[in-house]
Coordinates of C-alpha atoms and ligand atoms in Angstrom, one line a residue:
M1435 CA -31.9 -0.9 25.5
S1436 CA -29.9 1.6 23.9
E1437 CA -30.4 2.3 20.0
A1438 CA -28.6 0.1 17.8
N1439 CA -25.4 1.6 16.4
Y1440 CA -23.3 -0.4 13.7
D1441 CA -19.9 0.7 12.9
L1442 CA -18.4 -2.3 10.9
H1443 CA -15.1 -0.9 9.5
C1444 CA -12.1 0.2 11.8
H1445 CA -8.7 -0.3 12.7
S1446 CA -6.4 -1.3 15.7
N1447 CA -2.9 -1.5 16.2
I1448 CA -2.8 -4.9 14.6
S1449 CA -2.8 -3.0 11.4
D1450 CA -2.5 0.5 11.0
G1451 CA -4.8 2.1 13.8
R1452 CA -3.2 3.3 16.8
L1453 CA -5.4 1.8 19.7
P1454 CA -4.8 -2.1 20.9
P1455 CA -7.6 -3.5 20.2
A1456 CA -9.3 -3.7 23.7
E1457 CA -8.8 0.1 23.8
L1458 CA -10.7 0.4 20.4
V1459 CA -13.3 -1.6 21.9
A1460 CA -13.7 0.5 25.0
R1461 CA -13.8 3.6 22.9
A1462 CA -16.5 2.4 20.7
A1463 CA -18.8 1.5 23.4
G1464 CA -18.0 4.8 24.7
Q1465 CA -19.2 6.5 21.8
G1466 CA -22.5 4.4 21.9
V1467 CA -21.5 1.5 19.2
T1468 CA -23.7 -1.4 20.1
V1469 CA -22.2 -3.8 17.2
L1470 CA -18.7 -3.4 16.2
A1471 CA -16.5 -5.2 13.5
L1472 CA -12.9 -4.8 13.9
T1473 CA -11.5 -4.9 10.2
D1474 CA -7.8 -4.5 10.2
H1475 CA -6.0 -4.9 7.2
D1476 CA -5.2 -8.2 5.9
D1477 CA -4.6 -9.6 9.6
V1478 CA -7.5 -11.2 11.8
S1479 CA -5.2 -11.4 15.0
G1480 CA -7.0 -8.6 17.0
L1481 CA -10.3 -10.2 16.9
V1482 CA -9.5 -12.5 20.3
L1483 CA -8.6 -9.5 22.3
A1484 CA -11.4 -7.6 20.8
R1485 CA -14.0 -10.0 21.6
V1486 CA -13.0 -10.5 25.4
A1487 CA -13.2 -6.4 25.7
A1488 CA -16.5 -6.6 23.7
A1489 CA -18.1 -8.9 26.3
E1490 CA -16.8 -6.8 29.1
H1491 CA -18.4 -3.6 27.8
G1492 CA -21.7 -5.6 26.8
I1493 CA -21.5 -4.7 23.0
R1494 CA -21.2 -7.0 20.2
L1495 CA -18.2 -7.8 18.2
V1496 CA -18.5 -9.2 14.5
N1497 CA -15.3 -10.8 13.2
G1498 CA -14.0 -8.7 10.2
V1499 CA -11.0 -8.3 8.1
E1500 CA -10.3 -5.6 5.4
I1501 CA -8.5 -7.4 2.3
S1502 CA -6.1 -5.6 -0.1
V1503 CA -7.1 -6.5 -3.8
S1504 CA -5.7 -5.6 -7.1
W1505 CA -8.5 -5.3 -9.5
G1506 CA -6.7 -4.0 -13.3
V1507 CA -4.7 -1.0 -12.2
H1508 CA -6.9 -0.1 -9.2
T1509 CA -6.4 -1.0 -5.6
L1510 CA -9.6 -2.3 -3.9
H1511 CA -10.2 -3.0 -0.3
I1512 CA -12.8 -5.8 0.3
V1513 CA -14.4 -6.0 4.0
G1514 CA -15.3 -9.4 4.9
L1515 CA -17.6 -9.6 7.9
Q1516 CA -18.7 -12.6 10.1
V1517 CA -15.4 -14.3 9.1
D1518 CA -14.0 -17.4 10.8
P1519 CA -10.6 -16.1 11.7
L1520 CA -9.4 -19.6 11.8
H1521 CA -10.4 -20.8 8.4
P1522 CA -7.5 -22.4 6.3
A1523 CA -8.0 -20.6 3.1
L1524 CA -8.5 -17.2 4.8
V1525 CA -5.4 -17.9 6.8
A1526 CA -3.4 -18.6 4.4
G1527 CA -4.6 -15.9 1.7
L1528 CA -3.6 -13.0 4.5
E1529 CA -0.5 -14.7 5.2
G1530 CA 0.4 -14.4 1.6
I1531 CA -0.7 -10.7 1.5
R1532 CA 1.3 -9.9 4.6
A1533 CA 4.4 -11.5 2.9
G1534 CA 3.9 -9.2 0.0
R1535 CA 3.7 -6.2 2.0
R1536 CA 7.2 -7.0 3.8
E1537 CA 8.7 -7.2 0.2
R1538 CA 6.8 -3.9 -0.5
A1539 CA 8.1 -2.3 2.2
A1540 CA 11.7 -3.2 1.6
K1541 CA 11.2 -1.6 -1.8
M1542 CA 9.6 1.4 -0.5
A1543 CA 12.7 2.2 1.8
E1544 CA 15.2 1.6 -1.2
Q1545 CA 13.4 4.3 -2.8
L1546 CA 13.2 6.8 0.2
E1547 CA 16.7 6.1 0.7
K1548 CA 17.2 7.5 -2.8
A1549 CA 15.3 10.4 -2.0
G1550 CA 17.3 11.0 1.0
I1551 CA 15.5 9.2 3.7
K1552 CA 17.7 6.8 5.6
N1553 CA 16.8 3.7 7.5
S1554 CA 13.0 3.9 6.9
L1555 CA 12.4 0.4 7.2
E1556 CA 13.6 -0.3 10.7
G1557 CA 11.7 3.3 11.4
A1558 CA 8.6 2.1 9.9
Y1559 CA 8.8 -1.4 11.6
Q1560 CA 9.5 0.7 14.8
H1561 CA 6.1 2.0 14.5
A1562 CA 4.5 -1.2 13.8
D1563 CA 3.1 -2.7 17.0
N1564 CA 2.5 -5.8 14.9
K1565 CA 5.7 -6.8 13.2
N1566 CA 3.8 -9.0 10.7
L1567 CA 1.8 -6.3 9.3
I1568 CA 3.7 -3.4 7.6
G1569 CA 2.2 -0.7 5.8
R1570 CA 2.3 2.7 4.3
M1571 CA 1.1 4.4 7.3
H1572 CA 3.9 3.0 9.6
F1573 CA 6.3 4.8 7.1
A1574 CA 4.3 7.9 7.1
R1575 CA 4.3 7.9 11.0
F1576 CA 8.2 7.2 11.1
L1577 CA 8.5 10.5 8.3
V1578 CA 6.4 12.4 10.9
A1579 CA 8.4 11.4 14.1
Q1580 CA 11.7 12.3 12.2
G1581 CA 10.3 15.9 11.9
I1582 CA 10.6 15.5 7.9
V1583 CA 7.1 16.0 7.2
K1584 CA 4.1 17.9 9.6
D1585 CA 1.5 15.1 9.5
V1586 CA 0.7 11.9 7.9
R1587 CA -1.6 13.5 5.3
T1588 CA 1.5 15.6 3.9
V1589 CA 3.5 12.4 4.0
F1590 CA 1.3 10.6 1.5
K1591 CA 0.8 13.5 -0.4
K1592 CA 4.8 14.2 -1.1
Y1593 CA 5.8 10.6 -0.5
L1594 CA 3.8 7.8 -0.6
V1595 CA 1.1 8.0 -3.5
K1596 CA 1.5 7.4 -7.0
G1597 CA 4.3 9.1 -9.2
K1598 CA 6.1 10.0 -5.8
P1599 CA 9.3 8.7 -4.5
G1600 CA 8.4 6.3 -1.9
Y1601 CA 5.5 5.0 -3.9
V1602 CA 6.2 1.2 -5.2
G1603 CA 3.3 -0.3 -7.3
H1604 CA 2.5 -3.7 -5.9
Q1605 CA 0.3 -6.8 -6.8
W1606 CA -2.3 -7.6 -4.0
A1607 CA -4.8 -10.4 -3.7
N1608 CA -7.1 -10.7 -6.7
L1609 CA -10.7 -10.0 -6.4
A1610 CA -12.1 -13.6 -7.1
D1611 CA -9.8 -15.1 -4.1
A1612 CA -10.4 -12.6 -1.5
V1613 CA -14.4 -13.0 -2.2
A1614 CA -13.7 -16.8 -1.8
W1615 CA -11.6 -16.8 1.2
I1616 CA -14.3 -14.5 2.9
N1617 CA -17.3 -16.7 1.6
A1618 CA -15.4 -20.0 2.3
S1619 CA -14.9 -18.9 6.1
G1620 CA -18.6 -18.1 6.4
G1621 CA -18.4 -14.3 5.9
Q1622 CA -20.0 -11.7 3.9
A1623 CA -18.0 -9.6 1.2
V1624 CA -18.5 -6.1 1.3
L1625 CA -16.7 -3.6 -1.2
A1626 CA -15.2 -1.1 1.2
H1627 CA -15.4 3.1 0.6
P1628 CA -16.3 2.7 -3.1
G1629 CA -16.3 6.3 -3.6
R1630 CA -12.5 6.4 -2.8
Y1631 CA -11.8 4.6 -6.2
D1632 CA -10.6 6.5 -9.0
M1633 CA -12.7 5.4 -11.7
G1634 CA -15.3 6.5 -13.9
S1635 CA -19.1 5.5 -13.7
T1636 CA -18.6 2.6 -16.4
K1637 CA -15.8 1.0 -14.6
M1638 CA -17.3 1.1 -11.3
H1639 CA -20.8 -0.4 -13.1
E1640 CA -18.1 -3.1 -14.4
L1641 CA -16.5 -3.6 -10.8
L1642 CA -20.2 -4.3 -9.1
A1643 CA -21.3 -6.4 -11.4
E1644 CA -18.2 -8.5 -11.5
F1645 CA -18.0 -8.2 -7.6
K1646 CA -21.7 -9.3 -7.3
A1647 CA -21.0 -12.2 -9.8
L1648 CA -18.1 -13.5 -7.6
G1649 CA -20.3 -13.8 -4.6
G1650 CA -20.0 -10.2 -2.9
V1651 CA -23.2 -9.2 -1.2
G1652 CA -22.7 -5.6 -0.2
I1653 CA -21.0 -2.2 -0.4
E1654 CA -20.2 0.8 2.0
V1655 CA -22.7 3.4 1.6
V1656 CA -22.0 5.5 4.6
T1657 CA -18.3 5.4 5.7
G1658 CA -16.1 8.2 7.0
S1659 CA -14.4 8.5 3.4
H1660 CA -17.7 9.3 1.9
T1661 CA -19.1 12.9 1.6
P1662 CA -22.8 13.2 2.4
E1663 CA -23.5 13.7 -1.3
Q1664 CA -22.0 10.0 -2.1
Y1665 CA -24.5 8.3 0.3
P1666 CA -27.3 8.3 -1.8
H1667 CA -25.4 7.8 -4.7
F1668 CA -24.0 4.6 -3.5
A1669 CA -27.4 3.8 -2.0
N1670 CA -28.6 3.8 -5.7
L1671 CA -26.0 1.4 -7.2
A1672 CA -26.7 -1.0 -4.1
A1673 CA -30.4 -1.1 -5.2
K1674 CA -29.4 -1.4 -8.5
F1675 CA -26.9 -4.2 -8.4
G1676 CA -28.9 -6.0 -5.5
L1677 CA -26.5 -5.2 -2.7
L1678 CA -26.6 -5.0 0.7
S1679 CA -25.4 -1.8 2.1
S1680 CA -23.1 -1.0 4.8
R1681 CA -21.6 1.4 7.7
G1682 CA -18.5 2.1 9.2
S1683 CA -16.0 5.0 10.4
D1684 CA -13.0 3.5 9.0
F1685 CA -11.7 4.8 12.3
H1686 CA -7.6 4.6 12.7
A1687 CA -6.7 6.7 15.5
P1688 CA -8.0 9.6 17.8
G1689 CA -7.4 12.8 15.8
E1690 CA -6.1 11.2 12.6
G1691 CA -8.8 11.0 10.0
Y1692 CA -12.1 11.6 9.1
R1693 CA -14.6 10.2 11.4
D1694 CA -14.4 9.2 15.0
I1695 CA -15.8 5.6 15.8
G1696 CA -19.6 5.2 15.8
R1697 CA -20.0 8.6 14.8
L1698 CA -21.7 8.3 11.4
P1699 CA -25.3 9.0 10.2
A1700 CA -27.7 6.6 9.2
L1701 CA -28.0 4.6 6.2
P1702 CA -30.4 6.2 3.6
S1703 CA -33.9 4.7 4.4
S1704 CA -33.8 2.9 1.2
C1705 CA -31.1 0.6 1.7
T1706 CA -31.2 -3.0 3.0
P1707 CA -28.7 -3.1 5.9
I1708 CA -25.9 -5.7 5.4
W1709 CA -27.4 -6.9 9.1
H1710 CA -30.5 -7.0 8.0
D1711 CA -30.7 -11.0 8.7
W1712 CA -28.0 -11.3 11.4
A1713 CA -29.1 -13.2 14.7
D1714 CA -29.3 -11.6 17.6
C1715 CA -28.3 -7.9 16.7
Ligands
AMP2839 P1 -1.4 0.3 2.7 O1 -2.4 -0.7 2.6 O2 0.0 0.0 3.2 O3 -1.1 0.5 1.0 O4 -1.9 1.7 3.3 C1 -3.1 2.2 3.1 C2 -3.3 2.8 4.2 O5 -3.0 4.2 4.5 C3 -5.0 3.1 4.2 O6 -5.8 2.4 4.8 C4 -4.9 4.5 4.8 O7 -5.0 3.9 6.4 C5 -3.9 5.0 4.9 N1 -3.9 6.3 3.7 C6 -4.0 6.1 2.3 N2 -3.9 7.1 1.7 C7 -3.9 8.1 2.5 C8 -4.0 9.6 2.6 N3 -3.9 10.1 1.5 N4 -3.6 10.2 3.7 C9 -3.8 9.3 4.8 N5 -3.6 8.3 5.0 C10 -3.9 7.6 3.9
MN2840 MN1 -5.6 2.0 7.0
MN2841 MN1 -9.6 0.9 3.0
MN2842 MN1 -10.1 0.7 6.5

């Protein structure tokens, strides 16, 4: 048997990744991933195709999702692992978030229009393979395709982050609800890429305490969006709060972003992996 390689965070074109679920799974298998969680933003409809592909490639698929949450002024992402994608509370919760995304997208397009960029709503939807899930990345790809900005990273910097013309503040799900949907569906709630949130140490401690009290069980320690210096830092916080540790690339597309799928260092040896008690893996 090949060595276990867990990648528990990635995106297909059901959200803002570029590869269809089957191609994503094929790429993961080719890169040596043995257990893959597909964690599309606020949508679980890629999991059926991913599961078929995983069986073909002889790797294990974990049903996942990445839920958008507002916590005070902060936007957080909560990964759900081992969720039941048919659970009514989860299904309804995610549908509510997707409806909010549609409203936000219309407002974003209005603002971009004022900044001189026309037809960006239609343009963004053309770049969304799943018309039910619209996000900032689809606007970013439209602006790049129009030749307005050279790459998606620059679009975010110039147009799509707080203080820029296309940024629209948005109320996502609340943390308690997101954790409750994941738990109700039999899943495990994991705080995604904690190192990416712009908050000081006191606020991060408050967040971890509240997340744990609400029923959250893990945090991402090794992720494509952490620097190597952040791995031991979040490993220590996981230990301090009695949380399990997760590992995932947050892969979106070849050549876009930080890490390829499956290409991450191991968790620090002090960590208890989120998968420590998973059956048959
Ligand atoms: P949304 O959930 O629609 O607000 O979009 C968030 C997504 O945009 C993230 O999951 C990333 O895929 C992408 N993203 C956010 N910030 C950046 C950035 N600075 N550069 C490139 N992509 C980004
Ligand atoms: Mn994304
Ligand atoms: Mn995220
Ligand atoms: Mn992600």
